[in-house]
Coordinates of C-alpha atoms in Angstrom, one line a residue:
M7 CA -5.6 -26.6 4.9
I8 CA -4.5 -26.5 1.1
S9 CA -2.4 -28.7 -0.1
V10 CA -0.7 -28.8 -3.4
D11 CA 1.0 -31.9 -4.6
G12 CA 3.2 -32.6 -7.7
L13 CA 1.9 -29.5 -9.3
T14 CA 2.7 -29.7 -13.5
V15 CA 1.7 -26.8 -15.7
E16 CA 2.9 -27.0 -19.5
F17 CA 1.2 -25.1 -22.5
G18 CA 3.2 -24.6 -26.2
G19 CA 5.8 -27.3 -25.5
T20 CA 7.0 -25.5 -22.5
T21 CA 6.8 -26.5 -18.8
L22 CA 6.0 -23.2 -16.6
F23 CA 6.9 -25.3 -13.5
K24 CA 7.1 -29.1 -12.8
D25 CA 6.4 -31.4 -9.4
V26 CA 6.0 -28.3 -7.3
S27 CA 4.4 -29.3 -3.8
F28 CA 3.5 -27.0 -0.6
V29 CA 1.3 -26.6 2.0
I30 CA -0.9 -23.6 3.3
N31 CA -1.7 -23.7 6.5
P32 CA -4.4 -21.9 8.6
G33 CA -3.3 -18.2 9.3
D34 CA -0.1 -18.5 7.0
R35 CA 0.4 -15.0 5.2
I36 CA 2.6 -15.7 2.0
A37 CA 4.2 -13.8 -0.5
L38 CA 4.2 -15.1 -4.1
M39 CA 7.9 -14.1 -5.7
G40 CA 9.7 -14.8 -8.9
K41 CA 10.2 -12.7 -12.1
N42 CA 7.6 -11.6 -14.6
G43 CA 6.7 -14.9 -16.8
A44 CA 7.9 -17.2 -14.0
G45 CA 4.0 -18.6 -13.7
K46 CA 3.0 -16.6 -9.9
S47 CA -0.4 -15.6 -11.7
T48 CA -0.9 -19.1 -13.1
L49 CA -0.4 -20.9 -9.6
L50 CA -2.7 -18.6 -7.9
K51 CA -5.2 -19.3 -10.8
I52 CA -4.7 -23.2 -10.2
L53 CA -4.8 -22.5 -6.2
A54 CA -8.3 -20.4 -7.0
G55 CA -9.6 -23.4 -9.0
V56 CA -10.6 -21.4 -12.0
R57 CA -7.7 -23.2 -14.2
P58 CA -6.9 -26.7 -14.2
P59 CA -2.8 -27.7 -14.0
S60 CA -1.5 -30.3 -16.4
R61 CA -0.6 -32.8 -13.8
G62 CA -0.8 -32.9 -9.7
S63 CA -3.5 -31.9 -7.1
V64 CA -4.7 -29.1 -5.0
S65 CA -6.9 -30.5 -2.2
A66 CA -8.7 -28.6 0.6
P67 CA -11.2 -29.6 3.4
K68 CA -14.6 -29.6 2.2
D69 CA -15.9 -26.4 3.9
C70 CA -12.6 -24.3 3.5
T71 CA -13.5 -21.1 1.5
V72 CA -11.1 -19.6 -0.5
C73 CA -11.6 -16.0 -2.3
Y74 CA -9.7 -14.7 -5.3
L75 CA -9.4 -11.4 -6.4
P76 CA -7.9 -11.6 -10.1
Q77 CA -5.7 -8.6 -11.8
H78 CA -8.8 -7.7 -13.9
M79 CA -12.5 -8.4 -13.6
M80 CA -15.9 -7.1 -14.3
T81 CA -18.9 -6.3 -11.6
N82 CA -22.4 -6.3 -12.2
D83 CA -23.2 -2.8 -13.9
N84 CA -27.1 -3.0 -12.7
V85 CA -26.6 -2.4 -9.0
T86 CA -25.2 0.0 -6.7
V87 CA -21.6 0.1 -5.2
F88 CA -23.4 -0.7 -1.4
Q89 CA -25.9 -3.8 -3.3
E90 CA -22.7 -5.2 -4.9
A91 CA -20.8 -5.1 -1.6
S92 CA -23.3 -6.9 0.4
K93 CA -23.4 -9.8 -2.0
A94 CA -20.5 -10.9 0.3
F95 CA -23.1 -12.1 2.8
S96 CA -25.2 -14.1 0.3
H97 CA -23.2 -17.3 0.9
L98 CA -24.6 -17.1 4.7
H99 CA -28.4 -16.6 3.4
E100 CA -27.5 -19.9 1.5
M101 CA -25.7 -21.7 4.4
E102 CA -29.2 -20.2 6.5
E103 CA -31.7 -22.1 3.7
R104 CA -29.4 -25.0 3.6
I105 CA -29.1 -25.5 7.6
N106 CA -33.3 -25.2 7.5
N107 CA -33.4 -27.7 4.8
L108 CA -31.5 -30.6 6.6
N109 CA -33.1 -30.0 9.9
H110 CA -36.6 -30.4 8.0
E111 CA -35.1 -33.9 6.5
L112 CA -34.1 -34.9 10.0
E113 CA -37.5 -34.3 11.5
T114 CA -39.3 -36.6 8.7
R115 CA -37.0 -39.3 8.8
T116 CA -36.7 -42.3 10.9
D117 CA -33.5 -44.2 9.9
Y118 CA -31.9 -42.8 13.0
E119 CA -29.0 -45.4 12.9
S120 CA -28.5 -45.0 9.3
D121 CA -24.8 -43.7 8.4
S122 CA -26.8 -40.9 5.9
Y123 CA -28.5 -39.8 9.0
M124 CA -25.6 -39.4 11.0
A125 CA -23.9 -37.5 7.8
I126 CA -26.8 -35.3 7.6
I127 CA -26.3 -34.3 11.7
E128 CA -22.8 -34.1 11.4
E129 CA -23.5 -31.4 8.1
V130 CA -25.7 -29.6 10.1
A131 CA -23.5 -29.0 13.0
T132 CA -20.7 -28.0 11.3
L133 CA -22.7 -25.6 8.9
S134 CA -24.5 -24.3 12.2
E135 CA -21.3 -23.8 13.9
K136 CA -19.9 -21.5 11.1
F137 CA -23.1 -20.1 10.3
Y138 CA -23.8 -18.7 14.0
A139 CA -20.3 -17.9 14.6
I140 CA -20.9 -15.0 12.3
D141 CA -22.9 -11.9 13.6
M142 CA -25.2 -10.8 10.8
T143 CA -27.1 -8.0 12.9
H144 CA -24.4 -5.6 11.6
F145 CA -23.7 -6.6 8.1
E146 CA -24.5 -3.0 7.0
E147 CA -22.1 -1.1 9.5
D148 CA -19.6 -3.8 8.2
V149 CA -20.0 -3.3 4.6
E150 CA -20.0 0.3 5.3
K151 CA -16.4 -0.1 6.8
A152 CA -15.0 -2.0 4.2
L153 CA -16.0 0.3 1.5
R154 CA -15.0 3.5 3.5
G155 CA -11.7 1.8 4.2
L156 CA -11.0 1.5 0.5
G157 CA -11.6 5.0 -0.4
F158 CA -15.3 5.2 -1.5
E159 CA -17.4 8.2 0.2
R160 CA -20.7 7.4 1.6
T161 CA -21.9 9.2 -1.2
D162 CA -20.7 6.5 -3.4
F163 CA -22.9 3.9 -2.1
D164 CA -26.1 4.4 -3.8
R165 CA -24.2 5.1 -7.2
P166 CA -24.3 2.5 -9.6
T167 CA -21.2 0.4 -10.5
S168 CA -21.3 1.6 -14.1
E169 CA -20.4 5.0 -13.1
F170 CA -17.0 3.6 -11.7
S171 CA -13.6 3.1 -13.5
G172 CA -12.4 -0.1 -13.6
G173 CA -9.6 0.3 -10.5
W174 CA -12.4 1.3 -8.4
R175 CA -14.5 -1.7 -9.5
M176 CA -11.6 -3.4 -8.4
R177 CA -12.3 -2.1 -4.9
I178 CA -15.6 -3.4 -4.7
E179 CA -14.8 -6.9 -5.5
L180 CA -12.2 -6.5 -3.2
A181 CA -14.5 -5.3 -0.3
K182 CA -16.7 -7.9 -0.8
L183 CA -14.1 -10.7 -0.6
L184 CA -12.8 -9.0 2.8
L185 CA -16.6 -9.4 4.1
Q186 CA -16.7 -12.8 2.9
K187 CA -14.0 -13.8 5.8
P188 CA -12.9 -16.7 3.6
D189 CA -10.4 -19.3 5.2
V190 CA -8.2 -18.3 2.4
L191 CA -7.5 -15.2 0.4
L192 CA -5.6 -15.0 -2.9
L193 CA -4.6 -11.6 -4.2
D194 CA -3.1 -10.7 -7.3
E195 CA -1.3 -7.2 -7.1
P196 CA -4.3 -5.7 -4.8
T197 CA -2.4 -2.5 -4.4
N198 CA -2.4 -1.6 -8.1
H199 CA -5.8 0.5 -7.7
L200 CA -5.2 1.8 -4.2
D201 CA -4.1 5.0 -2.7
I202 CA -1.5 5.2 0.0
E203 CA -4.5 5.5 3.0
S204 CA -6.5 2.5 1.3
I205 CA -3.4 0.4 1.4
G206 CA -2.6 1.3 5.4
W207 CA -6.4 0.3 5.7
L208 CA -5.9 -3.2 4.0
E209 CA -2.8 -3.9 5.7
E210 CA -4.5 -3.3 9.1
F211 CA -7.7 -5.4 7.8
I212 CA -5.2 -8.7 6.7
I213 CA -2.6 -8.4 9.6
N214 CA -6.0 -8.5 12.2
S215 CA -7.6 -11.4 10.3
P216 CA -7.1 -14.8 11.0
M217 CA -7.3 -15.7 7.3
A218 CA -4.7 -17.2 5.6
V219 CA -3.6 -15.0 2.5
V220 CA -1.1 -15.7 -0.5
V221 CA -0.5 -12.5 -2.6
I222 CA 1.5 -11.3 -5.7
S223 CA 2.3 -7.8 -5.7
H224 CA 5.1 -5.4 -6.8
D225 CA 4.5 -3.3 -3.5
R226 CA 7.8 -3.8 -1.9
R227 CA 6.4 -2.5 1.8
F228 CA 3.1 -4.0 1.3
V229 CA 4.4 -7.5 1.1
D230 CA 6.9 -6.7 4.0
T231 CA 4.3 -5.6 6.2
I232 CA 1.3 -8.1 5.7
T233 CA 3.5 -11.3 4.7
T234 CA 5.6 -13.7 7.0
R235 CA 6.5 -16.6 4.6
T236 CA 7.8 -16.4 0.9
I237 CA 7.3 -18.6 -2.2
E238 CA 9.7 -18.0 -4.9
V239 CA 9.1 -19.4 -8.0
T240 CA 11.8 -19.8 -10.7
L241 CA 13.2 -22.1 -13.4
G242 CA 10.0 -24.3 -12.7
R243 CA 10.6 -24.9 -9.1
I244 CA 9.6 -23.5 -6.0
Y245 CA 11.7 -22.2 -3.1
D246 CA 10.1 -21.9 0.2
Y247 CA 11.5 -19.4 2.6
K248 CA 9.8 -19.1 6.3
A249 CA 10.3 -15.1 6.2
K250 CA 9.1 -11.7 5.3
Y251 CA 10.6 -10.5 1.4
S252 CA 13.7 -8.4 3.1
H253 CA 15.0 -11.5 4.7
Y254 CA 14.3 -13.8 1.8
L255 CA 16.3 -11.0 -0.4
E256 CA 19.1 -12.3 1.8
L257 CA 18.8 -15.9 1.7
R258 CA 18.0 -15.8 -2.0
K259 CA 21.5 -14.3 -2.3
E260 CA 23.4 -16.9 -0.2
R261 CA 21.3 -19.6 -2.2
R262 CA 22.3 -18.2 -5.4
A263 CA 26.0 -17.7 -4.4
Q264 CA 25.7 -21.6 -3.0
Q265 CA 24.3 -22.4 -6.6
Q266 CA 27.5 -20.7 -8.6
K267 CA 29.7 -22.8 -6.4
Q268 CA 27.8 -26.3 -7.1
F269 CA 28.0 -25.2 -10.8
D270 CA 31.3 -24.3 -11.0
D271 CA 32.5 -27.2 -9.4
Q272 CA 30.4 -29.6 -11.7
Q273 CA 31.5 -27.7 -14.8
K274 CA 35.4 -28.5 -13.6
Q275 CA 34.2 -32.2 -12.9
I276 CA 32.9 -32.3 -16.7
A277 CA 35.9 -30.3 -18.2
E278 CA 38.3 -33.1 -16.8
A279 CA 35.8 -36.1 -17.7
K280 CA 35.8 -35.0 -21.3
E281 CA 39.5 -34.4 -21.2
F282 CA 39.9 -37.9 -20.0
I283 CA 37.5 -39.2 -22.4
E284 CA 39.7 -37.7 -25.4
R285 CA 42.9 -38.5 -23.8
F286 CA 42.1 -42.2 -23.4
K287 CA 39.2 -43.0 -25.9
G288 CA 41.5 -45.0 -27.8
T289 CA 43.6 -47.0 -25.1
Y290 CA 42.2 -50.8 -24.3
S291 CA 43.6 -50.5 -20.4
K292 CA 41.1 -47.6 -20.2
T293 CA 38.0 -48.8 -22.1
Y294 CA 36.2 -49.1 -18.6
Q295 CA 36.6 -45.9 -17.3
V296 CA 36.5 -44.1 -20.3
Q297 CA 32.9 -45.8 -20.8
S298 CA 32.1 -45.5 -17.1
K299 CA 32.8 -41.4 -17.8
V300 CA 30.5 -41.1 -20.9
K301 CA 27.6 -42.9 -19.0
W302 CA 28.0 -40.2 -16.2
L303 CA 28.1 -37.2 -18.6
E304 CA 25.0 -38.7 -20.5
K305 CA 23.0 -39.2 -16.8
L306 CA 24.5 -35.9 -15.6
E307 CA 21.8 -33.2 -14.2
I308 CA 23.1 -29.8 -15.1
V309 CA 23.2 -27.6 -12.3
E310 CA 21.1 -24.5 -12.9
V311 CA 22.0 -21.0 -11.5
E312 CA 19.2 -18.1 -11.4
E313 CA 19.5 -15.4 -13.9
E314 CA 21.7 -12.6 -12.3
D315 CA 20.0 -9.9 -10.6
T316 CA 20.8 -6.9 -12.8
S317 CA 19.6 -4.3 -10.6
A318 CA 23.1 -2.7 -9.7
L319 CA 22.9 -1.7 -13.3
R320 CA 22.9 2.1 -12.9
L321 CA 20.7 3.9 -15.1
K322 CA 21.9 7.8 -15.6
F323 CA 19.5 10.6 -16.9
P324 CA 21.7 12.8 -19.6
P325 CA 22.7 15.9 -18.1
C326 CA 19.9 18.1 -18.1
P327 CA 19.7 21.6 -19.4
R328 CA 19.3 24.5 -16.4
S329 CA 16.1 25.5 -16.1
G330 CA 15.1 28.7 -14.0
S331 CA 15.0 29.0 -10.3
Y332 CA 11.3 27.9 -10.0
P333 CA 10.3 25.4 -12.8
V334 CA 6.5 25.3 -11.2
I335 CA 4.8 28.5 -9.5
A336 CA 1.3 27.8 -8.9
D337 CA -0.9 31.0 -7.4
G338 CA -4.6 30.1 -6.6
V339 CA -5.3 27.6 -8.9
T340 CA -8.6 26.0 -9.2
A341 CA -9.7 23.4 -11.0
G342 CA -12.0 20.8 -11.7
Y343 CA -14.8 19.1 -14.1
D344 CA -18.2 19.8 -15.3
G345 CA -17.9 23.0 -13.3
K346 CA -17.3 21.5 -10.0
P347 CA -14.0 22.2 -8.8
V348 CA -11.5 19.2 -7.2
F349 CA -9.6 21.6 -5.4
E350 CA -9.1 25.5 -4.9
G351 CA -6.9 28.0 -4.3
A352 CA -3.9 25.8 -4.7
S353 CA -0.8 27.8 -4.3
F354 CA 2.9 26.7 -4.3
M355 CA 6.5 27.1 -5.7
I356 CA 8.7 23.8 -7.0
E357 CA 12.5 24.7 -6.5
R358 CA 14.5 23.5 -9.3
G359 CA 16.4 20.3 -8.1
D360 CA 13.2 19.6 -6.0
K361 CA 11.8 16.2 -5.8
V362 CA 8.2 16.3 -4.6
A363 CA 5.5 13.7 -4.5
F364 CA 1.9 14.4 -4.9
A365 CA -0.4 12.4 -2.4
G366 CA -3.9 11.8 -1.1
R367 CA -6.8 9.5 -2.0
N368 CA -7.9 9.1 -5.5
G369 CA -10.2 11.6 -6.8
E370 CA -8.7 14.4 -4.9
G371 CA -6.9 16.5 -7.5
K372 CA -3.3 14.7 -8.0
S373 CA -3.6 13.7 -11.8
T374 CA -6.0 17.0 -12.1
M375 CA -2.8 19.2 -11.0
V376 CA -0.6 17.5 -13.2
K377 CA -2.8 17.7 -16.4
A378 CA -3.4 21.7 -15.6
I379 CA 0.6 21.8 -15.4
M380 CA 0.7 20.2 -18.7
K381 CA -2.0 22.4 -19.8
E382 CA -4.1 19.7 -20.8
I383 CA -7.2 21.2 -18.7
T384 CA -8.3 24.7 -18.2
H385 CA -8.0 26.1 -14.6
G386 CA -8.6 29.2 -12.5
G387 CA -5.5 31.4 -10.9
S388 CA -2.3 31.5 -12.4
L389 CA -0.3 28.6 -13.2
T390 CA 3.3 29.6 -14.6
L391 CA 6.6 27.3 -15.7
G392 CA 9.9 28.5 -15.2
H393 CA 12.5 29.7 -17.8
N394 CA 13.8 26.9 -20.2
V395 CA 11.6 24.0 -18.7
K396 CA 11.4 21.1 -20.7
I397 CA 9.3 18.7 -19.6
G398 CA 9.3 14.7 -19.5
Y399 CA 5.5 13.2 -18.7
F400 CA 4.5 9.8 -18.1
A401 CA 0.9 9.9 -18.0
Q402 CA -1.2 7.0 -17.8
N403 CA -2.4 6.6 -21.2
S404 CA 1.4 7.4 -22.8
A405 CA 1.4 3.5 -23.1
S406 CA -1.3 4.2 -25.8
L407 CA 0.6 6.8 -27.4
L408 CA 3.5 4.5 -29.0
D409 CA 4.4 4.0 -32.7
P410 CA 3.0 0.6 -32.7
E411 CA 4.8 -0.2 -36.1
L412 CA 8.2 0.3 -34.5
T413 CA 10.0 -2.6 -32.7
V414 CA 11.2 -2.1 -29.3
F415 CA 14.9 -1.3 -30.2
Q416 CA 13.5 1.0 -32.6
T417 CA 11.7 2.7 -30.6
I418 CA 14.8 3.6 -28.3
D419 CA 17.2 3.6 -30.9
D420 CA 15.6 6.9 -32.3
I421 CA 15.5 9.1 -29.6
A422 CA 19.0 7.4 -28.0
V423 CA 22.0 10.0 -28.1
G424 CA 25.5 10.1 -26.9
D425 CA 27.4 7.6 -24.9
V426 CA 23.9 5.5 -24.1
R427 CA 23.8 4.1 -27.3
L428 CA 26.2 2.0 -26.8
K429 CA 24.4 0.6 -23.9
I430 CA 20.8 0.1 -25.7
R431 CA 20.7 -3.5 -25.4
D432 CA 22.2 -3.3 -21.8
L433 CA 19.3 -1.1 -21.2
L434 CA 16.6 -3.0 -22.5
G435 CA 17.6 -5.9 -21.2
A436 CA 17.4 -4.3 -18.0
F437 CA 13.8 -3.5 -18.5
M438 CA 13.3 -7.3 -19.7
F439 CA 13.5 -6.5 -23.2
G440 CA 16.9 -8.7 -23.6
G441 CA 17.4 -10.8 -26.8
E442 CA 14.5 -11.7 -29.2
E443 CA 12.3 -9.4 -27.1
N444 CA 13.5 -6.4 -28.5
Q445 CA 12.9 -7.4 -32.1
K446 CA 9.0 -7.0 -31.0
K447 CA 7.1 -4.4 -32.7
V448 CA 5.1 -2.5 -30.2
K449 CA 1.8 -3.6 -31.3
V450 CA 2.1 -6.8 -30.0
L451 CA 3.3 -5.8 -26.8
S452 CA 1.2 -6.1 -23.3
G453 CA 0.3 -3.1 -21.6
G454 CA 2.8 -3.7 -18.8
E455 CA 5.5 -4.0 -21.2
R456 CA 4.5 -0.4 -23.1
V457 CA 5.1 1.1 -19.6
R458 CA 8.4 -0.2 -19.2
L459 CA 9.4 0.9 -22.9
C460 CA 7.8 4.4 -21.9
M461 CA 10.0 4.2 -19.0
I462 CA 13.2 3.7 -21.2
K463 CA 12.2 6.8 -23.3
L464 CA 11.9 9.2 -20.3
L465 CA 15.3 7.7 -19.1
L466 CA 16.7 8.9 -22.5
E467 CA 15.3 12.3 -23.2
P468 CA 17.2 15.8 -22.3
I469 CA 14.8 16.8 -19.9
N470 CA 14.8 18.9 -16.5
L471 CA 11.2 18.8 -15.1
L472 CA 10.1 15.0 -15.1
I473 CA 6.6 14.2 -14.5
L474 CA 5.5 11.0 -13.7
D475 CA 1.8 9.9 -13.1
E476 CA 2.0 6.5 -11.5
P477 CA 4.8 4.6 -13.3
T478 CA 5.1 1.8 -11.3
N479 CA 2.0 -0.3 -11.5
H480 CA 3.0 -2.3 -14.0
L481 CA 6.9 -2.8 -12.9
D482 CA 8.1 -5.4 -11.0
L483 CA 10.4 -4.9 -7.9
R484 CA 13.9 -5.4 -9.8
T485 CA 12.8 -2.8 -12.4
K486 CA 11.1 -0.1 -9.9
D487 CA 14.5 -0.3 -8.3
I488 CA 16.7 0.4 -11.2
L489 CA 14.2 3.1 -12.1
K490 CA 14.1 4.6 -8.5
Q491 CA 18.2 4.9 -8.7
A492 CA 17.9 6.4 -11.9
L493 CA 15.3 9.0 -10.4
A494 CA 17.6 9.5 -7.3
D495 CA 20.5 10.6 -9.6
F496 CA 18.3 12.9 -11.9
D497 CA 19.6 16.6 -11.5
G498 CA 16.9 18.2 -12.5
T499 CA 13.5 18.5 -10.9
L500 CA 11.0 15.9 -10.3
I501 CA 7.0 15.5 -9.7
L502 CA 5.8 12.1 -8.8
V503 CA 2.0 10.7 -8.5
S504 CA 2.6 7.4 -6.9
H505 CA 0.7 5.2 -3.8
D506 CA 3.8 3.1 -3.8
R507 CA 5.4 4.3 -0.3
D508 CA 8.7 2.1 -0.8
F509 CA 9.4 4.0 -4.3
L510 CA 8.7 7.1 -2.5
S511 CA 10.5 6.7 0.5
G512 CA 14.3 8.4 0.6
L513 CA 13.6 9.6 -2.9
V514 CA 11.0 12.7 -2.3
T515 CA 11.7 15.4 0.0
K516 CA 8.5 17.4 -0.3
V517 CA 5.1 16.1 -0.4
Y518 CA 2.1 18.0 -1.7
E519 CA -1.0 16.7 -0.1
F520 CA -4.1 16.8 -1.8
G521 CA -7.4 16.5 0.1
G522 CA -10.8 18.5 0.9
G523 CA -10.6 20.5 -1.9
K524 CA -7.1 22.0 -0.8
V525 CA -3.8 21.4 -1.4
R526 CA -1.3 21.7 1.7
E527 CA 2.8 21.6 1.2
H528 CA 4.6 19.2 3.7
L529 CA 8.4 19.8 3.9
C530 CA 9.4 16.3 4.6
G531 CA 9.7 12.5 3.0
I532 CA 7.1 10.5 2.7
D533 CA 7.5 8.5 6.0
E534 CA 7.4 11.1 7.9
F535 CA 4.4 12.6 6.4
L536 CA 2.8 9.4 6.7
E537 CA 3.7 9.3 10.6
K538 CA 2.6 12.9 11.1
K539 CA -0.9 11.4 9.4
K540 CA -1.2 8.6 11.5
Q541 CA -0.9 11.4 14.4
V542 CA -3.8 13.5 13.1

């Protein structure tokens, strides 16, 4: 359906990837994987036609429709949510107009045997088959299903898009793309702004759709659920696996072991060749053999071994000071904005050592409760922090509060204490700040890099209550694994606001569900909680 042939991308004297070729077949569901900076988003943009390659080509049938959801985009501010989503069907009105125009042309022409006349008949037949296969009579119902599935309430439909944050606008755009029922759907981090329920709905939609999908995502469970093929971008090449992500990881490990063996064997041959040259370079009888080995070395293509996966690096929080038995006690807490409560009468007790998740749809009060605990907003009822509670807090704006004039290394060096000071460079390397990267000033870092830096700071502070509000949005899978292990080993109390089911799985043992203006306690992990939700 889409054929990629000899794709090469170069910029700034650097080759991102070279001579990449593969085919996207009808119904393929592909995960595009690779470390940050490998070129995944660039490849997706080339597939979408929004940027050209340096060399090579991307070809597709003329009637193949491709839709692309970038990480960042803007919607029209002058229309309502429903009107914006309904634009998904504008191409059908254009298709209908094209069919009518072609039929009119056929009625007025008399060159029935000409190639151009036959071409018009063929185009009308193709367009008509596609147009009449789509049921336009229920398009309003389809728009409502998509918007509701992605978390909008009916009361949101008539609100202008200008009233919504970037994350919610992304949902509107995603709804539009899904409603167009394209042949190929390209998604760049689609789950970053979705809650758990919306992610589940999107998974079901994709699985039950005939369209081909290519997705970049750091949500392991989402990728494992929807994809059946994995294309890894690494070292300027691609490796194509007919396997979902979890199986691909096993195959990748085997491939790297083979690469290491080939590299070791080759290095042994190189050493032997160099030793032979050095030993016999002045010996007349060995001249031909020496020259032969010199030429072999000159032409030799060195085997490359992929960067070692450092996810086995174990990061430890420093031992935390002991807090009271109940670090957080809420009694009849009511909070909201502009006089309108988001939740009312919330009562719960979080025990020392608990690892809990705040779950629920966006807008139901999870972050509001965190802000109430942090005393950033006023609230009704009683919210008490226990004895000797020392809070480490990652908010969604934490990245903007870093000192822009410090380097990455200085930011961490200033707060690191004890034995961890000896491992600062290892720690920075694990969070992709290795080598010269740790000498960058904070002011030149991207948003994702700043988030990673905030995560490292929290790993070093002597705290006993850790509150993380959406910490994983900008972290890749390897970094999330490192953070998850560190949180599992943390001997303090943890409150997590996250929609990443894989990250929460096996980490939290209690879930507070926010919804309908209430907060409900569930004495179970995230998987059991979601299973119970399915049965309701």
